[in-house]
Amino acid sequence: MTELDSFPEDERSVELSSIAAIYPEIKLDPSSPFKASLTLPVKPSAPLRVCFQQQSETEFPAVLTPPTSVDANDPGFSFKTGDHDSASLNRDIHTLSHLPPLCLEIELPQGYPTEEAPTFRLETSPPWLPPSVLLGLLDDGKRLWEECGKDLVVYTYIDHLQQLGESAFGVGDISGGEVQLPRELKIALLDFNNKAERERFEEETFECGVCLEPKKGTICHRLVLCGHVFCVPCLQDFYNTCITEGDVEGVKCLAPGCGKEPNSASSTDARPKKRKKQDRTLSPSELLQIPLEQETVQRYVFLKRKKKLEADKSTVYCPRQWCQGAARSKRHPKPVDPMTDDLDASDDEDEEGPVFDPLGEEAQLPPMSERVAICEDCNYAFCCVCKKGWHGELVRCFPRREAELSAEEKATEEYLRMYTSACPTCDAPCQKQMGCNHMKCFKCDTHFCYLCSSWLCEDNPYRHFNDINSGCFNRLWDLEGGDGINPDGAAALHRVPDELLDFDDGSDDEDLVAWELGRRPPPPAPVPPRVNNGAAGGNRHRGNNANDLDAAGRAAAAERQAQARAMAEVRRGPDGEPPQVRRPGLQRFLDLVLNDREDEWDSDELDDDF
């Protein structure tokens, strides 16, 4: 028996009992039978644009403890940074679909409902609703009580708050479509939105785009950049393989065609334009959320930055042979915490660094004040021109000439010049191992021709090889065996291994004998075996053409023997020794073959040879 049951005739107890039946989550105050509290979720019907005010220079930052459920720098599970214009980015605008709930406290005084109005208290945690809005909502409670003729009004007031919650209580209309909130609330609001979206996501069922099986959201992951959903085991298998093999560009969405821009109408002869390519790889924080092992993610971060340094022509490396680390760069600063720092924040491919030709004129070299470089790994200060220890700005230096290069450096440059083709976008040297001359750069995914390093249209890359005016016309399969391989090595690529030619077929004695002698089995006979010459029926059917057929049979048998000898030579090789033993049973079989009389041979005659 509850406390409300002890007041069966009181209208207040009847109303609270009805409210408890409609909202089971309502909490009754054990110290007072006519007090209750209810938490109302706030989910706007349309996502709400929230602008977090920038902190003033004179204002001290508030000390906040980031929530443990999500990284504060992570773009989150559902919200997206507004990219409508540059002003939106500077004002830190986010789109939220879930807001912290509204806490309603209800107290029904003595004399309610005919004499006294109910007492309501509203609050939000964190306090994202302005005090003026909360006061207006409290006034609505008393107004509704009066409009109902001073009757039971608690359910009406709760329904009124729920309807206003679908429009975020009108705060967006007041501020012109955007809600202005203090920056101190950013982490708490974003964290609440992420957890609410995750709970909703786990309740749904999705079809994985890789294994094509329905999976619950608890074992699935939605990619932040594009929103495609895959099951966690498929993502782990694919991304672990890519990172292990060093293919960091493959750590992106697995959906076919995801991120590809629609082809713009252009003429067939138009040359594709160079443009900055958007990085669609996953962030380290998202890989940890999937989750992947931390060691694997660390390798991913290391390889991703290494590829960016190698693709940058202005990167200078430490001259120490045991170090060879990259020099400190403003474009690619070494992250303090690679797992959380944004590696692409300072990456601007449109700005060219101080690139100079080591064998060029002195006017092309950078000024003396800009020649000092410091290795980010060993802190060695050296000159980026002469690659010696830093000598100061008053010492004139020049790049090492070709005569000063080591034998290893000369051999490397000569090999790259002869057996590689440079990518037309990032200038990375690429070598073809086998196949056609349609290449795809392993760094920037540019399609180009291996013979002339020309850009190829991604939609139809073979148009270049079908153009009569092109120097690569009908040369798609040049160097099919690979570049940089000697002729013997190229032939080895297409040679059938001996293991594939080794087989044992006990039903064919001829093959068994050839195998015992270390020879390949002879090829199938081009002419079917003939019947015994002594058969009367055979002579009768041959008629006058018997002599011609006998000659043809002997020629076919001789051809088969020639083929068998040729394949035996291939089997033994040029330095092979012929077998020394000639067995009588085998010799009789060979004589019968020469005379086209194989059907007279009995396989039991070979038993004496073994």
Coordinates of C-alpha atoms in Angstrom, one line a residue:
M1 CA 0.0 0.0 0.0
T2 CA 1.5 3.3 -1.1
E3 CA 1.2 6.7 0.5
L4 CA -1.2 7.8 -2.2
D5 CA -3.5 5.0 -1.3
S6 CA -3.9 6.3 2.2
F7 CA -5.7 9.4 0.8
P8 CA -8.3 7.8 -1.5
E9 CA -10.6 10.7 -1.4
D10 CA -8.0 13.4 -2.1
E11 CA -8.0 14.6 -5.7
R12 CA -4.3 15.2 -5.5
S13 CA -3.6 11.5 -4.9
V14 CA -5.9 10.5 -7.7
E15 CA -4.1 12.8 -10.2
L16 CA -0.6 11.7 -9.2
S17 CA -1.7 8.0 -9.4
S18 CA -3.0 8.6 -12.9
I19 CA 0.2 10.5 -13.9
A20 CA 2.3 7.6 -12.5
A21 CA 0.3 5.1 -14.7
I22 CA 1.0 7.2 -17.8
Y23 CA 4.6 8.0 -17.0
P24 CA 6.1 5.1 -15.1
E25 CA 9.5 6.9 -14.8
I26 CA 8.0 9.5 -12.4
K27 CA 9.6 9.6 -9.0
L28 CA 7.4 10.3 -5.9
D29 CA 8.9 12.0 -2.9
P30 CA 8.9 9.6 0.0
S31 CA 8.9 12.5 2.5
S32 CA 5.8 14.1 1.0
P33 CA 3.0 12.2 -0.7
F34 CA 2.1 15.1 -3.0
K35 CA 5.5 15.8 -4.4
A36 CA 7.0 14.2 -7.5
S37 CA 9.7 14.7 -10.1
L38 CA 9.8 13.8 -13.8
T39 CA 12.6 14.0 -16.4
L40 CA 11.4 15.0 -19.8
P41 CA 13.7 14.2 -22.8
V42 CA 14.3 17.0 -25.2
K43 CA 14.6 15.9 -28.8
P44 CA 14.0 18.6 -31.4
S45 CA 12.0 17.5 -34.5
A46 CA 14.8 19.1 -36.6
P47 CA 18.5 19.2 -35.6
L48 CA 19.4 22.4 -33.7
R49 CA 22.3 24.6 -34.7
V50 CA 24.3 25.5 -31.6
C51 CA 26.9 28.2 -31.7
F52 CA 29.4 28.1 -28.8
Q53 CA 30.6 31.6 -28.0
Q54 CA 34.3 32.1 -28.4
Q55 CA 36.3 32.9 -25.2
S56 CA 37.4 36.5 -24.8
E57 CA 41.1 37.2 -24.3
T58 CA 40.6 38.7 -20.8
E59 CA 38.5 35.7 -19.6
F60 CA 40.2 32.9 -17.8
P61 CA 39.3 29.4 -19.2
A62 CA 37.1 27.3 -17.0
V63 CA 38.5 24.1 -15.7
L64 CA 36.3 21.3 -16.9
T65 CA 36.8 17.5 -16.6
P66 CA 36.2 15.9 -20.0
P67 CA 33.8 13.0 -19.9
T68 CA 35.2 9.6 -20.2
S69 CA 32.7 8.3 -22.8
V70 CA 34.1 10.3 -25.7
D71 CA 37.1 12.2 -26.7
A72 CA 36.5 16.0 -26.6
N73 CA 38.4 16.5 -29.9
D74 CA 36.6 13.7 -31.7
P75 CA 34.0 15.0 -34.1
G76 CA 31.5 12.7 -32.4
F77 CA 29.0 10.2 -33.5
S78 CA 26.3 12.3 -35.1
F79 CA 27.0 16.0 -35.0
K80 CA 28.9 17.6 -37.8
T81 CA 30.8 20.8 -38.0
G82 CA 29.0 23.4 -40.0
D83 CA 30.9 24.1 -43.2
H84 CA 28.5 26.6 -44.8
D85 CA 31.0 29.4 -44.7
S86 CA 34.2 30.4 -43.1
A87 CA 32.4 32.5 -40.5
S88 CA 30.6 29.4 -39.3
L89 CA 33.8 27.6 -38.8
N90 CA 35.3 30.5 -36.8
R91 CA 32.2 30.7 -34.6
D92 CA 32.3 27.0 -33.7
I93 CA 28.8 25.9 -34.8
H94 CA 27.6 22.3 -34.3
T95 CA 24.4 20.5 -35.1
L96 CA 22.8 18.6 -32.2
S97 CA 19.9 16.2 -32.3
H98 CA 19.6 15.5 -28.6
L99 CA 19.7 18.0 -25.7
P100 CA 19.9 17.4 -22.0
P101 CA 16.5 16.6 -20.4
L102 CA 14.3 19.1 -18.6
C103 CA 13.7 18.2 -14.9
L104 CA 10.2 19.0 -13.7
E105 CA 9.4 19.0 -10.0
I106 CA 5.7 19.0 -9.1
E107 CA 4.1 20.0 -5.7
L108 CA 0.4 20.0 -5.1
P109 CA -0.4 22.2 -2.2
Q110 CA -3.4 22.0 0.2
G111 CA -6.5 23.4 -1.5
Y112 CA -5.4 22.2 -5.0
P113 CA -7.1 22.3 -7.5
T114 CA -10.0 24.6 -6.6
E115 CA -8.2 27.2 -4.5
E116 CA -4.4 26.9 -5.0
A117 CA -2.4 26.5 -8.2
P118 CA 0.2 23.7 -8.4
T119 CA 3.8 24.6 -7.8
F120 CA 6.3 23.7 -10.6
R121 CA 10.1 24.0 -10.7
L122 CA 12.2 23.6 -13.9
E123 CA 15.9 23.1 -14.4
T124 CA 18.4 21.6 -16.8
S125 CA 21.8 20.1 -16.2
P126 CA 23.9 21.5 -17.6
P127 CA 22.0 24.9 -17.6
W128 CA 21.6 25.2 -21.4
L129 CA 18.2 26.9 -21.2
P130 CA 18.3 30.6 -20.5
P131 CA 16.6 31.8 -17.2
S132 CA 14.1 33.9 -19.2
V133 CA 12.9 30.8 -21.0
L134 CA 12.5 28.8 -17.7
L135 CA 10.5 31.7 -16.2
G136 CA 8.2 31.7 -19.2
L137 CA 7.6 28.0 -18.9
L138 CA 6.7 28.4 -15.2
D139 CA 4.2 31.1 -16.0
D140 CA 2.6 28.8 -18.5
G141 CA 1.8 26.4 -15.7
K142 CA -0.3 28.9 -13.8
R143 CA -1.9 30.2 -17.0
L144 CA -3.0 26.7 -18.0
W145 CA -4.5 26.1 -14.5
E146 CA -6.6 29.2 -14.9
E147 CA -7.6 28.4 -18.4
C148 CA -8.8 24.9 -17.3
G149 CA -11.1 26.6 -14.7
K150 CA -8.8 25.8 -11.8
D151 CA -9.1 22.1 -12.3
L152 CA -6.5 19.2 -12.6
V153 CA -3.8 20.5 -14.8
V154 CA -0.6 18.4 -14.2
Y155 CA -1.0 16.2 -17.3
T156 CA -1.9 19.2 -19.5
Y157 CA 1.2 21.0 -18.3
I158 CA 3.5 18.0 -19.0
D159 CA 2.0 17.6 -22.5
H160 CA 2.6 21.3 -23.0
L161 CA 6.3 21.0 -22.1
Q162 CA 6.7 18.0 -24.4
Q163 CA 5.3 19.8 -27.4
L164 CA 7.6 22.8 -26.7
G165 CA 10.5 20.4 -26.4
E166 CA 10.1 19.4 -30.1
S167 CA 11.0 23.0 -31.0
A168 CA 13.7 23.3 -28.3
F169 CA 11.4 25.6 -26.4
G170 CA 11.7 28.2 -29.1
V171 CA 15.3 29.2 -28.3
G172 CA 16.3 28.9 -31.9
D173 CA 13.6 31.2 -33.1
I174 CA 14.7 33.8 -30.5
S175 CA 18.3 33.9 -31.7
G176 CA 17.6 33.7 -35.5
G177 CA 17.8 30.0 -36.0
E178 CA 20.9 29.4 -33.9
V179 CA 21.3 28.9 -30.2
Q180 CA 24.0 31.0 -28.6
L181 CA 25.5 29.1 -25.7
P182 CA 28.6 29.6 -23.5
R183 CA 31.7 27.7 -24.5
E184 CA 31.9 26.0 -21.1
L185 CA 28.9 23.9 -22.1
K186 CA 30.4 22.5 -25.3
I187 CA 31.9 19.3 -24.0
A188 CA 28.9 18.4 -21.9
L189 CA 26.4 19.0 -24.6
L190 CA 28.4 17.2 -27.3
D191 CA 29.0 14.3 -25.0
F192 CA 25.3 13.9 -24.2
N193 CA 24.4 14.1 -27.8
N194 CA 26.9 11.4 -28.7
K195 CA 25.7 9.0 -26.0
A196 CA 22.1 9.5 -26.9
E197 CA 22.8 8.8 -30.6
R198 CA 24.8 5.7 -29.6
E199 CA 22.0 4.3 -27.5
R200 CA 19.6 4.8 -30.4
F201 CA 22.1 3.3 -32.8
E202 CA 22.5 0.2 -30.7
E203 CA 18.7 -0.5 -30.7
E204 CA 18.6 -0.7 -34.5
T205 CA 19.5 -3.4 -37.0
F206 CA 21.8 -2.8 -40.0
E207 CA 23.0 -4.9 -43.0
C208 CA 26.8 -4.9 -43.2
G209 CA 28.0 -3.8 -46.6
V210 CA 30.9 -6.4 -46.5
C211 CA 29.5 -9.7 -45.2
L212 CA 25.9 -8.7 -46.2
E213 CA 24.4 -10.1 -43.0
P214 CA 22.0 -8.3 -40.6
K215 CA 23.8 -7.2 -37.5
K216 CA 22.6 -5.4 -34.3
G217 CA 23.9 -1.9 -33.7
T218 CA 25.8 -3.1 -30.7
I219 CA 28.4 -4.8 -32.9
C220 CA 28.3 -2.2 -35.7
H221 CA 30.1 1.1 -36.3
R222 CA 28.9 4.1 -38.2
L223 CA 31.7 6.0 -40.0
V224 CA 31.8 9.6 -39.0
L225 CA 32.7 11.1 -42.3
C226 CA 30.1 9.4 -44.5
G227 CA 27.7 7.7 -42.2
H228 CA 28.0 4.2 -43.8
V229 CA 27.5 1.3 -41.3
F230 CA 29.6 -1.9 -41.2
C231 CA 30.0 -4.6 -38.6
V232 CA 33.0 -4.3 -36.3
P233 CA 34.6 -7.7 -37.2
C234 CA 34.7 -6.8 -40.9
L235 CA 36.2 -3.4 -40.2
Q236 CA 38.8 -4.9 -37.9
D237 CA 39.9 -7.5 -40.4
F238 CA 40.1 -5.0 -43.3
Y239 CA 41.8 -2.2 -41.4
N240 CA 44.3 -4.5 -39.6
T241 CA 45.3 -5.9 -43.0
C242 CA 45.7 -2.5 -44.6
I243 CA 47.8 -1.2 -41.7
T244 CA 49.9 -4.4 -41.5
E245 CA 50.7 -4.1 -45.3
G246 CA 51.4 -0.4 -45.1
D247 CA 48.4 0.6 -47.2
V248 CA 47.2 3.6 -45.0
E249 CA 45.3 5.0 -47.9
G250 CA 43.0 2.0 -47.7
V251 CA 41.9 2.9 -44.2
K252 CA 38.7 4.6 -45.4
C253 CA 35.1 3.7 -46.1
L254 CA 34.6 0.3 -47.6
A255 CA 31.5 1.3 -49.6
P256 CA 32.1 1.2 -53.4
G257 CA 32.1 4.7 -54.8
C258 CA 32.0 6.5 -51.4
G259 CA 33.7 9.9 -51.7
K260 CA 33.9 9.9 -55.5
E261 CA 32.7 13.1 -57.0
P262 CA 30.2 13.0 -59.9
N263 CA 31.9 13.4 -63.3
S264 CA 31.4 16.9 -64.7
A265 CA 30.6 17.2 -68.4
S266 CA 33.7 17.8 -70.3
S267 CA 35.1 17.1 -73.8
T268 CA 36.7 13.8 -74.5
D269 CA 40.0 15.5 -75.2
A270 CA 40.0 17.7 -72.1
R271 CA 43.0 17.0 -69.9
P272 CA 42.1 16.3 -66.2
K273 CA 42.9 19.2 -63.9
K274 CA 45.1 18.9 -60.9
R275 CA 43.1 19.5 -57.7
K276 CA 43.6 19.1 -54.0
K277 CA 42.3 15.7 -53.0
Q278 CA 40.3 15.4 -49.8
D279 CA 41.7 13.1 -47.2
R280 CA 39.0 10.5 -46.5
T281 CA 41.0 8.2 -44.2
L282 CA 39.8 7.6 -40.7
S283 CA 41.1 9.5 -37.7
P284 CA 43.1 7.7 -35.0
S285 CA 40.4 8.3 -32.4
E286 CA 37.8 6.7 -34.6
L287 CA 40.0 3.6 -35.1
L288 CA 40.2 3.3 -31.4
Q289 CA 36.4 3.5 -31.1
I290 CA 35.9 0.6 -33.6
P291 CA 38.1 -0.7 -31.7
L292 CA 41.5 -1.4 -33.0
E293 CA 44.6 -2.3 -30.9
Q294 CA 46.5 0.8 -29.8
E295 CA 49.8 -0.6 -31.3
T296 CA 48.1 -0.9 -34.6
V297 CA 46.7 2.6 -34.5
Q298 CA 50.2 3.9 -33.6
R299 CA 51.6 2.2 -36.6
Y300 CA 48.9 3.8 -38.7
V301 CA 49.7 7.3 -37.4
F302 CA 53.4 6.7 -38.0
L303 CA 53.0 5.5 -41.6
K304 CA 50.5 8.2 -42.5
R305 CA 52.8 11.0 -41.4
K306 CA 55.8 9.2 -43.1
K307 CA 53.9 9.1 -46.4
K308 CA 53.1 12.8 -46.1
L309 CA 56.7 13.7 -45.5
E310 CA 57.9 11.6 -48.4
A311 CA 55.3 13.1 -50.7
D312 CA 56.4 16.7 -49.8
K313 CA 59.2 17.7 -52.1
S314 CA 60.5 20.3 -49.5
T315 CA 61.2 17.7 -46.8
V316 CA 64.8 17.6 -45.8
Y317 CA 66.3 14.6 -44.0
C318 CA 69.0 14.2 -41.5
P319 CA 72.4 13.4 -43.1
R320 CA 73.3 11.0 -40.3
Q321 CA 73.2 7.5 -41.6
W322 CA 72.0 6.0 -38.4
C323 CA 69.1 8.6 -38.1
Q324 CA 67.8 9.9 -41.4
G325 CA 64.9 11.6 -39.7
A326 CA 63.0 14.5 -41.2
A327 CA 63.9 18.0 -40.3
R328 CA 61.5 20.2 -38.3
S329 CA 58.8 21.6 -40.6
K330 CA 56.0 24.1 -40.2
R331 CA 53.8 22.2 -42.7
H332 CA 54.3 18.9 -40.9
P333 CA 55.1 19.5 -37.2
K334 CA 55.8 16.5 -35.1
P335 CA 52.7 15.8 -33.0
V336 CA 53.0 15.9 -29.3
D337 CA 50.3 13.2 -28.9
P338 CA 49.9 11.4 -32.3
M339 CA 46.8 9.6 -31.1
T340 CA 44.8 12.9 -30.6
D341 CA 46.6 15.6 -32.6
D342 CA 45.2 16.4 -36.0
L343 CA 47.8 15.4 -38.5
D344 CA 46.1 17.3 -41.4
A345 CA 45.6 20.6 -39.5
S346 CA 48.7 22.2 -41.1
D347 CA 48.8 20.2 -44.3
D348 CA 48.3 22.7 -47.1
E349 CA 49.1 21.2 -50.5
D350 CA 48.5 24.4 -52.3
E351 CA 51.6 26.1 -50.7
E352 CA 54.9 25.1 -52.1
G353 CA 57.8 24.7 -49.8
P354 CA 61.4 25.9 -50.4
V355 CA 62.3 23.4 -53.1
F356 CA 65.6 23.8 -54.9
D357 CA 67.6 21.9 -57.4
P358 CA 70.8 20.5 -55.8
L359 CA 72.6 20.7 -59.2
G360 CA 71.1 24.0 -60.2
E361 CA 72.4 27.5 -60.2
E362 CA 73.4 29.4 -57.1
A363 CA 70.5 31.8 -57.5
Q364 CA 68.1 29.0 -57.0
L365 CA 69.5 28.1 -53.5
P366 CA 67.7 29.4 -50.4
P367 CA 69.2 32.4 -48.5
M368 CA 71.8 31.7 -45.8
S369 CA 69.4 32.6 -43.1
E370 CA 67.0 29.8 -44.2
R371 CA 69.5 27.0 -44.7
V372 CA 69.7 25.8 -41.1
A373 CA 67.7 22.6 -40.4
I374 CA 67.2 20.6 -37.2
C375 CA 66.4 17.0 -37.1
E376 CA 63.2 16.3 -35.2
D377 CA 64.5 12.9 -34.0
C378 CA 68.1 13.5 -32.9
N379 CA 68.1 17.4 -32.8
Y380 CA 71.1 17.5 -35.1
A381 CA 71.6 21.0 -36.6
F382 CA 72.8 20.9 -40.2
C383 CA 72.8 22.8 -43.5
C384 CA 70.0 21.8 -45.9
V385 CA 72.2 22.7 -48.9
C386 CA 75.6 21.0 -48.2
K387 CA 74.2 18.5 -45.7
K388 CA 77.0 19.2 -43.2
G389 CA 76.9 20.4 -39.6
W390 CA 75.6 23.9 -39.3
H391 CA 78.4 26.3 -40.1
G392 CA 76.7 29.6 -39.6
E393 CA 75.4 32.2 -42.0
L394 CA 78.8 33.7 -42.8
V395 CA 80.2 30.5 -44.5
R396 CA 79.4 30.0 -48.2
C397 CA 78.4 26.5 -49.1
F398 CA 77.1 24.7 -52.2
P399 CA 75.3 21.4 -52.8
R400 CA 77.3 18.3 -53.3
R401 CA 78.1 17.9 -57.0
E402 CA 77.7 14.6 -58.9
A403 CA 81.4 13.8 -58.3
E404 CA 80.9 14.0 -54.5
L405 CA 78.0 11.5 -54.4
S406 CA 78.7 8.1 -53.0
A407 CA 78.6 5.0 -55.2
E408 CA 75.4 3.9 -53.5
E409 CA 73.7 7.2 -54.1
K410 CA 74.8 7.2 -57.8
A411 CA 73.5 3.6 -58.3
T412 CA 70.2 4.5 -56.7
E413 CA 69.7 7.5 -58.9
E414 CA 70.7 5.6 -62.0
Y415 CA 68.3 2.8 -61.2
L416 CA 65.4 5.1 -60.5
R417 CA 66.1 6.9 -63.7
M418 CA 66.2 3.8 -65.8
Y419 CA 63.6 1.5 -64.2
T420 CA 61.0 3.7 -62.6
S421 CA 58.4 6.2 -63.8
A422 CA 57.4 9.3 -61.8
C423 CA 53.8 10.0 -60.8
P424 CA 52.7 13.2 -62.5
T425 CA 51.0 14.5 -59.3
C426 CA 53.3 13.7 -56.4
D427 CA 56.5 12.8 -58.4
A428 CA 56.8 9.5 -56.5
P429 CA 58.9 6.9 -58.4
C430 CA 56.8 3.8 -59.3
Q431 CA 58.1 0.5 -60.7
K432 CA 55.9 -1.9 -62.6
Q433 CA 56.3 -5.6 -61.6
M434 CA 54.0 -7.0 -64.3
G435 CA 50.8 -6.3 -66.3
C436 CA 49.7 -3.4 -68.5
N437 CA 51.0 0.2 -68.5
H438 CA 47.9 1.7 -66.8
M439 CA 49.3 2.6 -63.4
K440 CA 47.7 3.9 -60.2
C441 CA 50.0 5.8 -57.8
F442 CA 50.3 4.2 -54.4
K443 CA 50.5 7.6 -52.6
C444 CA 47.9 9.8 -54.3
D445 CA 45.8 7.3 -56.4
T446 CA 46.6 9.2 -59.6
H447 CA 46.0 7.2 -62.8
F448 CA 48.9 7.7 -65.2
C449 CA 50.8 6.0 -68.1
Y450 CA 53.9 4.1 -67.1
L451 CA 55.6 4.8 -70.4
C452 CA 55.2 8.6 -70.6
S453 CA 53.9 9.6 -67.1
S454 CA 50.8 11.2 -68.6
W455 CA 47.6 11.7 -66.6
L456 CA 44.9 9.2 -67.5
C457 CA 41.2 9.8 -67.1
E458 CA 39.9 7.6 -64.3
D459 CA 36.7 6.8 -66.2
N460 CA 38.4 5.6 -69.4
P461 CA 42.2 5.3 -68.8
Y462 CA 42.7 3.2 -72.0
R463 CA 41.7 6.1 -74.3
H464 CA 45.3 7.2 -74.1
F465 CA 46.6 3.9 -75.6
N466 CA 43.9 3.9 -78.4
D467 CA 44.7 7.4 -79.6
I468 CA 46.6 7.3 -82.9
N469 CA 48.3 10.6 -82.2
S470 CA 49.7 9.4 -78.9
G471 CA 53.2 8.1 -78.6
C472 CA 51.8 5.2 -76.6
F473 CA 49.4 4.0 -79.3
N474 CA 49.0 0.2 -79.1
R475 CA 51.6 0.0 -76.4
L476 CA 49.4 -1.0 -73.5
W477 CA 51.2 -4.3 -72.9
D478 CA 54.8 -3.1 -73.4
L479 CA 57.0 -4.4 -70.6
E480 CA 54.4 -6.9 -69.6
G481 CA 56.9 -8.9 -67.6
G482 CA 57.9 -6.0 -65.5
D483 CA 60.5 -3.2 -65.5
G484 CA 64.0 -3.6 -64.1
I485 CA 64.1 -7.4 -64.5
N486 CA 66.6 -9.1 -66.8
P487 CA 65.3 -11.3 -69.7
D488 CA 66.0 -14.5 -67.7
G489 CA 64.1 -13.1 -64.8
A490 CA 61.2 -12.0 -67.0
A491 CA 61.0 -15.4 -68.6
A492 CA 60.9 -17.0 -65.1
L493 CA 57.7 -15.1 -64.3
H494 CA 55.9 -16.9 -67.1
R495 CA 57.6 -20.3 -66.7
V496 CA 55.4 -23.1 -65.4
P497 CA 56.9 -24.5 -62.2
D498 CA 58.0 -28.1 -62.3
E499 CA 55.8 -28.9 -59.3
L500 CA 52.8 -28.2 -61.4
L501 CA 54.0 -30.7 -64.1
D502 CA 54.7 -33.5 -61.6
F503 CA 51.9 -36.0 -61.4
D504 CA 51.4 -39.7 -60.9
D505 CA 48.8 -41.6 -62.9
G506 CA 49.1 -45.4 -62.2
S507 CA 46.5 -46.2 -64.9
D508 CA 48.9 -45.2 -67.7
D509 CA 52.0 -47.4 -67.8
E510 CA 53.6 -45.3 -70.5
D511 CA 53.5 -42.2 -68.2
L512 CA 54.9 -44.3 -65.4
V513 CA 57.9 -45.4 -67.4
A514 CA 58.6 -41.9 -68.6
W515 CA 58.5 -40.7 -65.0
E516 CA 60.9 -43.4 -63.8
L517 CA 63.4 -42.3 -66.4
G518 CA 63.2 -38.7 -65.3
R519 CA 61.4 -37.5 -68.4
R520 CA 58.1 -35.6 -68.9
P521 CA 55.2 -37.7 -70.1
P522 CA 54.9 -37.6 -73.8
P523 CA 52.0 -35.5 -75.3
P524 CA 48.8 -37.2 -76.4
A525 CA 49.1 -39.0 -79.8
P526 CA 47.8 -36.9 -82.6
V527 CA 46.5 -40.0 -84.4
P528 CA 44.4 -42.7 -82.6
P529 CA 46.1 -46.2 -82.2
R530 CA 45.7 -48.6 -85.0
V531 CA 44.4 -52.2 -84.9
N532 CA 46.5 -55.3 -85.5
N533 CA 47.6 -55.7 -89.2
G534 CA 46.7 -59.4 -89.0
A535 CA 43.0 -58.8 -88.6
A536 CA 41.2 -59.9 -91.8
G537 CA 38.4 -57.4 -91.2
G538 CA 40.9 -54.6 -91.1
N539 CA 42.5 -55.6 -94.4
R540 CA 39.1 -56.0 -96.0
H541 CA 37.9 -52.5 -95.0
R542 CA 41.2 -50.8 -96.0
G543 CA 41.0 -51.9 -99.6
N544 CA 43.5 -50.3 -101.9
N545 CA 44.4 -47.5 -99.4
A546 CA 46.2 -49.8 -97.0
N547 CA 49.7 -48.7 -98.0
D548 CA 48.9 -45.0 -97.6
L549 CA 47.4 -45.5 -94.2
D550 CA 50.4 -47.6 -93.1
A551 CA 52.8 -44.8 -94.1
A552 CA 50.7 -42.2 -92.3
G553 CA 50.7 -44.3 -89.1
R554 CA 54.5 -44.7 -89.2
A555 CA 54.8 -40.9 -89.7
A556 CA 52.5 -40.2 -86.8
A557 CA 54.5 -42.6 -84.6
A558 CA 57.7 -41.0 -85.5
E559 CA 56.3 -37.6 -84.7
R560 CA 55.2 -38.8 -81.3
Q561 CA 58.7 -40.1 -80.6
A562 CA 60.2 -36.8 -81.6
Q563 CA 57.9 -35.0 -79.2
A564 CA 58.7 -37.4 -76.4
R565 CA 62.5 -36.9 -77.0
A566 CA 62.0 -33.1 -77.1
M567 CA 60.1 -33.0 -73.8
A568 CA 62.6 -35.3 -72.2
E569 CA 65.4 -32.9 -73.1
V570 CA 63.4 -30.0 -71.5
R571 CA 62.9 -32.2 -68.4
R572 CA 66.6 -33.0 -68.1
G573 CA 67.9 -29.5 -69.0
P574 CA 71.0 -28.7 -71.0
D575 CA 73.3 -30.2 -68.5
G576 CA 71.3 -33.3 -67.8
E577 CA 72.7 -36.8 -68.4
P578 CA 70.8 -39.4 -70.4
P579 CA 69.8 -42.6 -68.6
Q580 CA 72.5 -45.3 -68.7
V581 CA 70.2 -48.3 -68.3
R582 CA 68.1 -49.6 -71.2
R583 CA 65.6 -52.2 -70.0
P584 CA 64.5 -55.0 -72.4
G585 CA 60.8 -54.6 -71.8
L586 CA 61.0 -50.9 -72.4
Q587 CA 63.1 -51.4 -75.5
R588 CA 60.5 -53.7 -77.0
F589 CA 57.7 -51.2 -76.3
L590 CA 59.7 -48.5 -78.1
D591 CA 60.3 -50.7 -81.1
L592 CA 56.6 -51.5 -81.3
V593 CA 55.7 -47.8 -81.2
L594 CA 58.1 -47.1 -84.1
N595 CA 56.3 -49.7 -86.2
D596 CA 52.9 -48.6 -85.1
R597 CA 52.2 -52.0 -83.4
E598 CA 51.5 -50.8 -79.8
D599 CA 48.5 -53.1 -79.4
E600 CA 50.8 -56.2 -79.5
W601 CA 52.6 -55.0 -76.4
D602 CA 51.7 -56.5 -73.0
S603 CA 52.3 -54.4 -69.9
D604 CA 53.3 -57.4 -67.9
E605 CA 56.6 -57.4 -69.9
L606 CA 57.8 -54.5 -67.7
D607 CA 57.7 -56.6 -64.5
D608 CA 61.1 -58.1 -65.5
D609 CA 62.7 -54.6 -65.7
F610 CA 61.9 -53.6 -62.0

